[in-house]
Short mmCIF file of C-alpha atoms in Angstrom, two decimals:
data_model
loop_
_atom_site.label_atom_id
_atom_site.label_comp_id
_atom_site.label_asym_id
_atom_site.label_seq_id
_atom_site.Cartn_x
_atom_site.Cartn_y
_atom_site.Cartn_z
CA MET A 1 64.69 96.20 9.90
CA ARG A 2 64.75 97.25 6.25
CA THR A 3 63.97 94.53 3.68
CA ASP A 4 64.76 95.01 0.03
CA SER A 5 62.66 93.57 -2.75
CA LEU A 6 63.81 90.68 -4.86
CA PRO A 7 65.89 91.80 -7.85
CA ASP A 8 64.13 92.10 -11.18
CA PHE A 9 64.83 88.81 -12.95
CA GLN A 10 64.60 90.57 -16.31
CA SER A 11 67.67 92.68 -15.56
CA SER A 12 70.28 89.93 -16.03
CA VAL A 13 70.66 86.24 -16.76
CA LYS A 14 74.07 84.59 -16.43
CA LEU A 15 74.85 82.40 -19.40
CA LYS A 16 76.88 79.89 -17.38
CA TYR A 17 73.75 78.78 -15.56
CA VAL A 18 71.94 78.27 -18.85
CA LYS A 19 74.84 76.09 -19.96
CA LEU A 20 74.65 74.16 -16.69
CA GLY A 21 70.96 73.50 -17.20
CA ILE A 22 71.56 72.29 -20.76
CA HIS A 23 74.31 70.01 -19.42
CA TYR A 24 71.89 68.45 -16.95
CA ALA A 25 69.28 68.01 -19.66
CA THR A 26 71.67 66.15 -21.97
CA THR A 27 73.41 64.01 -19.35
CA ASN A 28 71.25 60.99 -20.12
CA ALA A 29 71.06 61.53 -23.87
CA LYS A 30 73.51 58.68 -24.48
CA TYR A 31 70.90 56.21 -23.36
CA LEU A 32 68.43 57.49 -25.91
CA LEU A 33 70.99 56.98 -28.68
CA LEU A 34 70.98 53.25 -27.97
CA LEU A 35 67.28 52.98 -28.71
CA PRO A 36 67.56 53.28 -32.52
CA LEU A 37 70.19 50.50 -32.54
CA LEU A 38 67.88 48.21 -30.62
CA LEU A 39 64.92 49.03 -32.84
CA LEU A 40 66.97 48.47 -35.99
CA SER A 41 68.24 45.13 -34.76
CA PHE A 42 64.81 43.80 -33.98
CA SER A 43 62.80 45.48 -36.76
CA HIS A 44 62.97 42.45 -39.08
CA LEU A 45 62.61 39.83 -36.36
CA PRO A 46 58.77 39.43 -36.58
CA THR A 47 58.94 39.01 -40.36
CA LEU A 48 61.58 36.31 -40.11
CA LEU A 49 59.74 34.40 -37.42
CA LEU A 50 56.27 34.57 -38.96
CA SER A 51 57.25 33.69 -42.52
CA PRO A 52 59.16 30.37 -42.91
CA THR A 53 59.53 30.97 -46.65
CA SER A 54 61.04 34.35 -46.08
CA LEU A 55 63.31 32.91 -43.42
CA ARG A 56 64.53 30.18 -45.80
CA ASP A 57 65.05 32.65 -48.65
CA ARG A 58 67.13 34.88 -46.43
CA LEU A 59 69.21 32.17 -44.81
CA LEU A 60 69.97 30.06 -47.92
CA PRO A 61 72.29 32.61 -49.61
CA LEU A 62 74.06 33.11 -46.34
CA LEU A 63 74.63 29.38 -45.96
CA LEU A 64 75.91 29.04 -49.54
CA LEU A 65 78.28 31.97 -49.18
CA ARG A 66 79.53 30.64 -45.83
CA PRO A 67 80.59 34.08 -44.54
CA SER A 68 83.00 34.45 -41.68
CA PRO A 69 81.15 34.29 -38.35
CA LEU A 70 83.43 36.98 -36.87
CA PRO A 71 81.41 40.07 -37.99
CA THR A 72 78.18 38.52 -36.82
CA LEU A 73 79.73 37.56 -33.52
CA LEU A 74 81.15 41.03 -32.99
CA SER A 75 77.85 42.70 -33.86
CA SER A 76 75.93 40.46 -31.48
CA SER A 77 78.45 41.01 -28.71
CA LEU A 78 78.31 44.77 -29.19
CA LEU A 79 74.52 44.74 -29.06
CA VAL A 80 74.54 42.69 -25.86
CA LEU A 81 77.18 44.99 -24.33
CA LEU A 82 75.28 48.16 -25.16
CA THR A 83 72.01 46.72 -23.88
CA THR A 84 73.64 45.59 -20.64
CA LEU A 85 75.34 48.96 -20.23
CA TYR A 86 72.06 50.78 -20.64
CA PHE A 87 70.14 48.73 -18.09
CA THR A 88 72.95 48.71 -15.51
CA THR A 89 73.87 52.41 -15.64
CA ARG A 90 70.53 54.15 -16.13
CA PRO A 91 69.32 56.01 -13.03
CA ARG A 92 66.94 54.09 -10.82
CA PRO A 93 63.52 55.75 -10.68
CA VAL A 94 62.66 57.12 -7.23
CA TYR A 95 59.05 57.14 -6.07
CA LEU A 96 57.37 58.95 -3.19
CA LEU A 97 55.27 56.24 -1.61
CA ASP A 98 53.53 58.60 0.82
CA PHE A 99 54.14 61.47 3.22
CA ALA A 100 52.65 62.80 6.45
CA CYS A 101 52.63 66.18 8.19
CA TYR A 102 52.55 66.45 11.97
CA LYS A 103 49.51 68.18 13.40
CA PRO A 104 49.93 69.17 17.08
CA SER A 105 47.09 68.94 19.59
CA ASP A 106 44.67 71.81 20.06
CA ALA A 107 46.25 72.50 23.46
CA LEU A 108 49.33 73.84 21.64
CA LYS A 109 47.49 76.39 19.49
CA CYS A 110 49.06 79.83 19.61
CA THR A 111 46.89 82.77 18.63
CA ARG A 112 48.43 86.16 17.95
CA GLU A 113 47.23 87.30 21.37
CA THR A 114 48.77 84.21 23.02
CA PHE A 115 52.10 84.92 21.35
CA MET A 116 52.14 88.51 22.56
CA ARG A 117 51.18 87.41 26.08
CA CYS A 118 54.06 84.90 26.13
CA SER A 119 56.42 87.62 24.93
CA SER A 120 55.20 90.06 27.55
CA VAL A 121 55.38 87.75 30.57
CA ALA A 122 58.87 86.57 29.55
CA GLY A 123 60.19 89.83 30.96
CA ALA A 124 63.01 89.90 28.41
CA PHE A 125 61.78 92.48 25.92
CA THR A 126 61.58 96.25 26.12
CA GLU A 127 58.25 97.96 25.51
CA GLU A 128 59.58 99.24 22.20
CA ASN A 129 60.47 95.74 21.06
CA LEU A 130 57.17 94.29 22.25
CA ALA A 131 55.53 96.89 20.01
CA PHE A 132 57.92 95.91 17.22
CA GLN A 133 56.96 92.22 17.53
CA LYS A 134 53.30 93.15 17.51
CA LYS A 135 53.77 95.13 14.30
CA ILE A 136 55.61 92.24 12.62
CA LEU A 137 52.99 89.75 13.77
CA GLU A 138 50.08 91.83 12.52
CA ARG A 139 51.63 91.97 9.02
CA SER A 140 53.05 88.43 8.97
CA GLY A 141 50.16 86.62 7.30
CA LEU A 142 49.89 84.17 10.22
CA GLY A 143 46.43 83.21 11.45
CA GLN A 144 45.00 82.30 14.83
CA GLU A 145 45.62 78.53 14.81
CA THR A 146 49.37 78.09 14.50
CA TYR A 147 51.17 75.94 17.10
CA PHE A 148 53.85 76.56 19.74
CA PRO A 149 55.74 73.98 21.83
CA GLU A 150 54.49 73.39 25.36
CA ALA A 151 57.68 74.74 26.96
CA LEU A 152 57.14 78.21 25.51
CA LEU A 153 53.42 78.34 26.29
CA GLN A 154 54.12 77.83 30.00
CA VAL A 155 54.37 80.79 32.37
CA PRO A 156 57.20 81.30 32.82
CA ALA A 157 58.66 79.70 29.69
CA LYS A 158 60.73 76.57 30.28
CA PRO A 159 63.34 76.28 27.49
CA CYS A 160 65.62 73.36 28.37
CA MET A 161 67.17 70.30 26.73
CA ALA A 162 64.54 67.93 28.15
CA GLU A 163 61.70 70.03 26.74
CA ALA A 164 63.47 70.38 23.39
CA ARG A 165 63.80 66.59 23.18
CA LYS A 166 60.14 66.29 24.09
CA GLU A 167 59.19 68.61 21.21
CA ALA A 168 61.46 66.74 18.76
CA GLU A 169 60.03 63.35 19.73
CA ALA A 170 56.44 64.56 19.42
CA VAL A 171 57.02 66.01 15.95
CA MET A 172 59.22 63.26 14.52
CA PHE A 173 57.41 60.25 15.94
CA GLY A 174 54.01 61.76 15.19
CA ALA A 175 54.87 62.25 11.51
CA VAL A 176 56.70 58.92 11.13
CA ASP A 177 53.91 56.95 12.82
CA GLU A 178 51.42 58.46 10.40
CA VAL A 179 53.44 57.85 7.23
CA MET A 180 54.14 54.24 8.22
CA ARG A 181 50.48 53.68 8.95
CA LYS A 182 49.42 55.17 5.62
CA SER A 183 52.03 53.29 3.58
CA GLY A 184 51.99 49.96 5.38
CA VAL A 185 55.81 49.87 5.37
CA ARG A 186 57.37 48.03 8.32
CA ALA A 187 60.22 49.53 10.32
CA LYS A 188 62.56 46.65 9.48
CA ASP A 189 62.16 47.36 5.75
CA ILE A 190 63.59 50.90 6.01
CA GLY A 191 67.18 50.96 4.73
CA VAL A 192 67.93 54.71 4.75
CA VAL A 193 67.05 57.45 7.26
CA VAL A 194 67.75 61.14 6.64
CA VAL A 195 66.75 63.74 9.25
CA ASN A 196 67.19 67.48 8.90
CA CYS A 197 66.85 70.05 11.68
CA SER A 198 68.95 73.20 11.48
CA LEU A 199 69.13 74.56 15.02
CA PHE A 200 68.68 71.56 17.34
CA ASN A 201 71.37 68.89 17.12
CA PRO A 202 71.47 66.81 20.32
CA THR A 203 73.63 63.80 21.12
CA PRO A 204 72.58 61.08 20.38
CA SER A 205 71.37 62.55 17.10
CA LEU A 206 67.79 62.93 15.95
CA SER A 207 68.31 60.12 13.43
CA ALA A 208 69.57 57.90 16.26
CA MET A 209 66.41 58.73 18.22
CA ILE A 210 64.35 57.36 15.32
CA VAL A 211 66.49 54.21 15.03
CA ASN A 212 66.10 53.58 18.76
CA HIS A 213 62.38 54.33 18.94
CA TYR A 214 61.40 52.14 16.00
CA GLY A 215 64.03 49.43 16.46
CA LEU A 216 65.42 49.81 12.95
CA ARG A 217 67.81 47.15 11.68
CA GLY A 218 71.52 47.31 12.46
CA ASN A 219 72.70 48.04 8.91
CA VAL A 220 70.36 51.00 8.36
CA ILE A 221 72.13 53.98 6.75
CA THR A 222 71.49 57.20 8.69
CA TYR A 223 72.29 60.87 8.12
CA ASN A 224 71.58 63.86 10.35
CA LEU A 225 71.72 67.25 8.59
CA GLY A 226 72.10 70.40 10.68
CA GLY A 227 72.62 74.11 10.06
CA MET A 228 71.29 74.01 6.48
CA GLY A 229 68.22 76.21 6.85
CA CYS A 230 64.70 75.98 5.53
CA SER A 231 65.71 74.37 2.23
CA ALA A 232 67.27 71.37 3.99
CA GLY A 233 64.17 69.28 3.34
CA LEU A 234 64.93 69.24 -0.38
CA ILE A 235 68.61 68.58 0.34
CA SER A 236 67.46 65.54 2.32
CA ILE A 237 65.31 64.40 -0.60
CA ASP A 238 68.26 64.78 -2.97
CA LEU A 239 70.56 62.85 -0.61
CA ALA A 240 67.99 60.06 -0.28
CA LYS A 241 67.69 59.95 -4.07
CA GLN A 242 71.45 59.50 -4.44
CA LEU A 243 71.49 56.74 -1.82
CA LEU A 244 68.65 54.92 -3.55
CA GLN A 245 70.77 54.77 -6.71
CA VAL A 246 73.23 52.42 -5.00
CA HIS A 247 71.02 50.53 -2.55
CA PRO A 248 68.42 48.50 -4.50
CA ASN A 249 64.97 47.45 -3.33
CA THR A 250 64.77 49.58 -0.21
CA TYR A 251 62.88 52.41 1.45
CA ALA A 252 64.28 55.79 2.49
CA LEU A 253 62.64 57.68 5.36
CA VAL A 254 63.15 61.47 5.23
CA VAL A 255 62.14 63.58 8.25
CA SER A 256 62.12 67.41 8.02
CA MET A 257 61.53 69.63 11.03
CA GLU A 258 62.72 72.56 13.14
CA ASN A 259 62.84 72.84 16.92
CA ILE A 260 61.69 76.04 18.61
CA THR A 261 62.03 75.25 22.33
CA LEU A 262 65.73 76.11 22.62
CA ASN A 263 65.77 78.62 19.78
CA TRP A 264 63.28 81.27 20.82
CA TYR A 265 65.26 84.48 21.16
CA PHE A 266 65.05 86.25 24.54
CA GLY A 267 66.83 89.45 23.57
CA ASN A 268 66.24 92.85 22.01
CA ASN A 269 68.13 92.72 18.72
CA ARG A 270 65.40 93.41 16.17
CA SER A 271 67.08 91.47 13.38
CA MET A 272 66.73 88.39 15.62
CA LEU A 273 63.19 89.09 16.83
CA VAL A 274 61.64 88.61 13.38
CA SER A 275 62.21 84.83 13.53
CA ASN A 276 60.31 84.67 16.84
CA CYS A 277 57.25 86.11 15.13
CA LEU A 278 57.24 83.77 12.11
CA PHE A 279 58.43 80.30 13.12
CA ARG A 280 56.00 77.73 14.48
CA MET A 281 55.91 74.06 15.46
CA GLY A 282 55.67 71.44 12.70
CA GLY A 283 57.36 68.65 10.77
CA ALA A 284 56.90 66.10 8.01
CA ALA A 285 58.00 62.57 7.12
CA THR A 286 58.25 61.14 3.60
CA LEU A 287 58.85 57.59 2.41
CA LEU A 288 60.82 57.19 -0.82
CA THR A 289 61.46 53.90 -2.60
CA ASN A 290 63.24 52.51 -5.64
CA ARG A 291 61.25 49.26 -5.68
CA SER A 292 59.58 48.89 -9.08
CA SER A 293 56.84 46.80 -7.47
CA ASP A 294 55.79 49.86 -5.41
CA ARG A 295 55.29 52.14 -8.41
CA SER A 296 51.60 51.33 -8.75
CA ARG A 297 50.82 52.36 -5.18
CA SER A 298 53.15 55.36 -4.98
CA LYS A 299 51.86 58.91 -5.20
CA TYR A 300 54.65 60.66 -7.10
CA ARG A 301 57.81 60.08 -9.11
CA LEU A 302 60.80 62.29 -8.38
CA VAL A 303 61.70 63.86 -11.72
CA HIS A 304 64.41 66.42 -10.90
CA THR A 305 66.32 67.96 -8.02
CA VAL A 306 68.34 71.14 -8.60
CA ARG A 307 70.51 72.61 -5.85
CA THR A 308 72.03 76.10 -5.87
CA HIS A 309 74.62 77.27 -3.34
CA LYS A 310 75.78 80.90 -3.16
CA GLY A 311 78.00 80.48 -0.09
CA SER A 312 81.16 81.60 -1.88
CA ASP A 313 79.77 85.14 -1.79
CA ASP A 314 80.30 86.79 1.61
CA ARG A 315 77.05 88.73 1.49
CA SER A 316 75.05 85.60 0.74
CA TYR A 317 76.92 83.57 3.35
CA GLY A 318 76.20 86.00 6.16
CA CYS A 319 72.61 87.06 5.46
CA VAL A 320 71.11 84.43 7.83
CA CYS A 321 73.39 83.76 10.80
CA GLN A 322 73.00 82.25 14.26
CA GLN A 323 75.03 84.36 16.64
CA GLU A 324 75.13 86.11 20.01
CA ASP A 325 73.81 89.62 20.50
CA ASP A 326 75.66 92.23 22.54
CA THR A 327 74.29 90.73 25.77
CA GLY A 328 75.36 87.18 24.96
CA ARG A 329 71.90 85.87 24.02
CA VAL A 330 71.84 83.57 20.99
CA GLY A 331 69.48 84.18 18.08
CA VAL A 332 69.24 83.99 14.29
CA ALA A 333 70.00 87.37 12.71
CA LEU A 334 68.43 88.24 9.35
CA SER A 335 70.36 90.69 7.19
CA LYS A 336 68.73 93.56 5.33
CA ASP A 337 70.19 91.97 2.18
CA LEU A 338 68.15 88.78 2.61
CA MET A 339 65.59 89.50 -0.11
CA ALA A 340 68.22 90.49 -2.66
CA VAL A 341 70.34 87.43 -1.87
CA ALA A 342 67.29 85.15 -2.12
CA GLY A 343 66.47 86.66 -5.51
CA GLU A 344 69.94 86.01 -6.88
CA ALA A 345 69.87 82.40 -5.64
CA LEU A 346 66.42 81.87 -7.12
CA LYS A 347 67.50 83.32 -10.46
CA THR A 348 70.44 80.91 -10.61
CA ASN A 349 68.25 77.97 -9.67
CA ILE A 350 65.48 78.58 -12.18
CA THR A 351 67.97 79.31 -14.97
CA THR A 352 69.43 75.85 -14.35
CA LEU A 353 66.04 74.20 -13.96
CA GLY A 354 64.51 75.79 -17.07
CA PRO A 355 66.14 73.57 -19.74
CA LEU A 356 65.05 70.49 -17.80
CA VAL A 357 61.34 71.28 -17.59
CA LEU A 358 60.29 74.00 -20.03
CA PRO A 359 58.67 73.14 -23.37
CA VAL A 360 60.78 73.64 -26.49
CA SER A 361 58.85 76.76 -27.51
CA GLU A 362 59.77 78.53 -24.27
CA GLN A 363 63.42 77.49 -24.53
CA LEU A 364 63.64 78.75 -28.11
CA MET A 365 62.17 82.12 -27.15
CA PHE A 366 64.62 82.40 -24.28
CA ALA A 367 67.60 81.39 -26.47
CA ALA A 368 66.57 83.80 -29.24
CA THR A 369 66.37 86.83 -26.95
CA LEU A 370 69.59 85.85 -25.20
CA ALA A 371 71.40 85.61 -28.56
CA ALA A 372 69.95 88.95 -29.66
CA ARG A 373 71.29 90.64 -26.54
CA ARG A 374 74.71 89.00 -26.39
CA VAL A 375 75.57 88.44 -30.06
CA PHE A 376 73.84 91.36 -31.77
CA ASN A 377 73.87 93.76 -28.78
CA MET A 378 70.18 94.49 -29.21
CA LYS A 379 68.63 96.60 -26.45
CA ILE A 380 65.80 94.26 -25.52
CA ALA A 381 64.80 92.72 -22.20
CA PRO A 382 65.60 89.01 -21.85
CA TYR A 383 62.67 86.67 -22.22
CA ILE A 384 61.63 85.26 -18.84
CA PRO A 385 60.20 81.76 -19.43
CA ASP A 386 56.66 81.04 -18.32
CA PHE A 387 57.00 78.30 -15.71
CA LYS A 388 53.22 77.95 -15.64
CA MET A 389 53.66 75.97 -18.87
CA ALA A 390 55.90 73.47 -17.05
CA PHE A 391 54.00 72.95 -13.79
CA GLU A 392 50.42 72.58 -12.64
CA HIS A 393 51.22 73.14 -8.95
CA PHE A 394 53.64 75.40 -7.07
CA CYS A 395 54.82 74.75 -3.51
CA ILE A 396 56.97 77.72 -2.49
CA HIS A 397 58.41 77.75 1.02
CA ALA A 398 56.11 79.73 3.30
CA GLY A 399 58.94 81.76 4.81
CA GLY A 400 57.03 85.01 5.15
CA ARG A 401 54.48 87.20 3.47
CA ALA A 402 56.97 89.59 1.87
CA VAL A 403 58.91 86.76 0.22
CA LEU A 404 55.74 85.23 -1.22
CA ASP A 405 54.59 88.59 -2.57
CA GLU A 406 57.88 89.16 -4.37
CA LEU A 407 58.04 85.63 -5.80
CA GLU A 408 54.50 85.92 -7.13
CA LYS A 409 55.49 89.10 -8.98
CA ASN A 410 58.88 87.97 -10.27
CA LEU A 411 57.75 84.53 -11.48
CA GLY A 412 54.58 85.89 -13.04
CA LEU A 413 52.35 83.61 -10.97
CA ARG A 414 48.68 84.06 -10.26
CA GLU A 415 46.81 84.06 -6.97
CA GLU A 416 45.76 80.42 -7.32
CA HIS A 417 49.39 79.34 -7.73
CA MET A 418 50.34 81.03 -4.45
CA GLU A 419 47.32 79.75 -2.55
CA PRO A 420 48.99 76.65 -1.01
CA SER A 421 51.89 78.74 0.31
CA ARG A 422 49.77 81.58 1.65
CA MET A 423 47.26 79.25 3.33
CA THR A 424 50.07 77.20 4.88
CA LEU A 425 51.66 80.35 6.28
CA TYR A 426 48.26 81.41 7.63
CA ARG A 427 47.28 78.04 9.13
CA PHE A 428 50.63 76.64 10.36
CA GLY A 429 53.12 79.53 10.18
CA ASN A 430 56.69 79.07 8.99
CA THR A 431 57.44 75.43 9.82
CA SER A 432 60.86 75.66 8.18
CA SER A 433 61.80 72.80 5.82
CA SER A 434 58.51 70.96 6.36
CA SER A 435 56.34 73.79 4.99
CA LEU A 436 56.54 72.40 1.43
CA TRP A 437 54.78 69.23 2.54
CA TYR A 438 51.96 71.10 4.28
CA GLU A 439 51.51 72.93 0.97
CA LEU A 440 51.38 69.73 -1.08
CA ALA A 441 48.96 68.26 1.48
CA TYR A 442 46.76 71.34 0.94
CA GLU A 443 46.63 70.68 -2.82
CA GLU A 444 45.76 67.03 -2.16
CA ALA A 445 43.00 67.93 0.30
CA LYS A 446 41.53 70.30 -2.30
CA GLY A 447 41.37 67.43 -4.81
CA ARG A 448 43.62 69.22 -7.28
CA ILE A 449 46.31 66.54 -7.81
CA LYS A 450 45.53 64.59 -10.97
CA LYS A 451 47.49 61.80 -12.59
CA GLY A 452 50.36 63.26 -14.63
CA ASP A 453 50.35 66.66 -12.85
CA ARG A 454 53.75 68.21 -12.18
CA THR A 455 54.57 69.96 -8.91
CA TRP A 456 57.47 72.34 -8.31
CA GLN A 457 58.77 72.59 -4.74
CA ILE A 458 61.22 75.43 -4.11
CA ALA A 459 62.81 76.59 -0.85
CA PHE A 460 65.52 78.89 0.50
CA GLY A 461 68.04 78.24 3.24
CA SER A 462 70.94 79.80 5.10
CA GLY A 463 74.33 79.60 3.53
CA PHE A 464 72.77 80.85 1.14
CA LYS A 465 70.90 78.14 -0.79
CA CYS A 466 67.97 77.78 -3.16
CA ASN A 467 66.82 74.22 -3.93
CA SER A 468 64.12 72.76 -6.17
CA ALA A 469 62.40 69.42 -6.58
CA VAL A 470 60.02 68.40 -9.37
CA TRP A 471 57.44 65.65 -8.83
CA GLN A 472 55.00 64.01 -11.22
CA ALA A 473 51.78 62.48 -9.89
CA LEU A 474 51.45 58.78 -10.67
CA ARG A 475 47.76 58.72 -9.81
CA THR A 476 44.89 61.03 -8.95
CA ILE A 477 44.89 61.68 -5.21
CA ASP A 478 41.66 61.14 -3.30
CA PRO A 479 40.93 64.40 -1.41
CA LYS A 480 39.21 62.44 1.37
CA GLU A 481 42.29 60.37 2.07
CA ASP A 482 42.84 60.15 5.82
CA GLY A 483 45.91 61.43 7.61
CA ASN A 484 45.88 64.85 5.93
CA PRO A 485 46.32 67.76 8.39
CA TRP A 486 43.92 69.92 6.35
CA THR A 487 41.02 67.48 6.01
CA ASP A 488 38.87 68.68 8.92
CA LYS A 489 38.88 72.34 7.80
CA ILE A 490 39.72 72.29 4.11
CA ASP A 491 36.23 73.47 3.13
CA SER A 492 36.83 76.78 4.92
CA PHE A 493 39.92 77.52 2.79
CA PRO A 494 41.09 79.65 1.10
CA VAL A 495 40.50 82.53 3.45
CA ASP A 496 41.10 86.21 2.95
CA VAL A 497 44.30 87.25 4.71
CA PRO A 498 44.21 90.97 5.57
CA LYS A 499 47.28 93.12 5.08
CA VAL A 500 47.12 93.98 8.79
CA ALA A 501 45.44 91.71 11.35
CA ALA A 502 45.17 93.60 14.62
CA VAL A 503 46.30 91.96 17.85
CA LYS A 504 43.64 92.47 20.51
CA GLY A 505 44.65 93.81 23.86
CA GLY A 506 47.82 95.65 22.86
CA SER A 507 51.34 94.39 23.38
CA SER A 508 50.94 93.17 26.92
#
């Protein structure tokens, strides 16, 4: 399968997305305009209260003149109204109390050789396509300690609904148990549950499985998101954020995962075989809250979420599609246009995000070059903002080695910025929407998260979507904190990932 590179971001920037970003940046400006009125109203209050003489001198002329109380009453009423409006309509801050990533048992480890053995004994693949999978695997950037569900490690494989439920329960309950233990939050205190899993949507739903298992209260608000791809984790975060704006003093549990048991492709369409080689078992659970009393013990504050959807374009819509091959076997087909489509979605997303996060100097440089090109028709390349000036940490979805290589080049990032993504791909494989949390856990385990640091999470999904979330650390994270999936081996990372890692023993 041919894969194109991401488009050069310097070739074009659509002005409408710049305008959209500026719109987002100024949405809350009205609240800032109220601040000078409040300051002006109270600026003379200390002087009046602390100086009786001054107070008498100021009040005596007013008493002698006996002015109409109407202007004073109107001014006071307006001030009270504006103050009330500000405090009742401002967005509630959303905090990430804690998160946890599921780490399967050692019995579920899947080396490259184990994967090829499972593929060979399945009896479904031609020799040519076994060789094709081996070639993809050797260049994938995956290491020797990724995880596979038990049903696919068996000989013969046992993909069935019961085994798929078993995998889902292990991943979801393992991650949720850990995040509840770390945070100390009780099940009955959870008011919102959002679960995302693209390819496995049983009845009862995955969110219902969590409600049943933990005995959540009867008025809990639940959502189950399916078919939204690897960026659905950030969609879930954005949905939880919106729900926390209208439900005060509560906790939102967000669970992100994918299920492999029923979605391993047993056919010979090469565009569908690539997913077999990259996806692995994993999941994550996060606890969000809008309780101001929890701010001091929370890890991060959610600063921005920016969602980009390119589904109105047919090429974008069809570049990742679950379908049947010519023999009736179901798989996820990846189009040769995937890289180009991802690049366009990313360009739209970062053009919208830029005005929200970039320093003024970067925005002025961008605006100046844009004006020179569009107003004065100058033949100069547009200025691509330096996002390294806006963020200390980058968590880019570990979808595959080629995608990471192209993003590093197009965003002008350095090797250390890509380290969390590359090491996550190597250690855990592509765990779909949960990969961003394994990457953030890597940064925490390395002791790199300091108070005030900003982290940019960005992911791609079918449809086609590109979504971003920006977090700011509320405290310095202890690298020895328990419950981190990297803790036991973090000292051995980063590792050198060869361009080609040979699979021993051939394709069978």
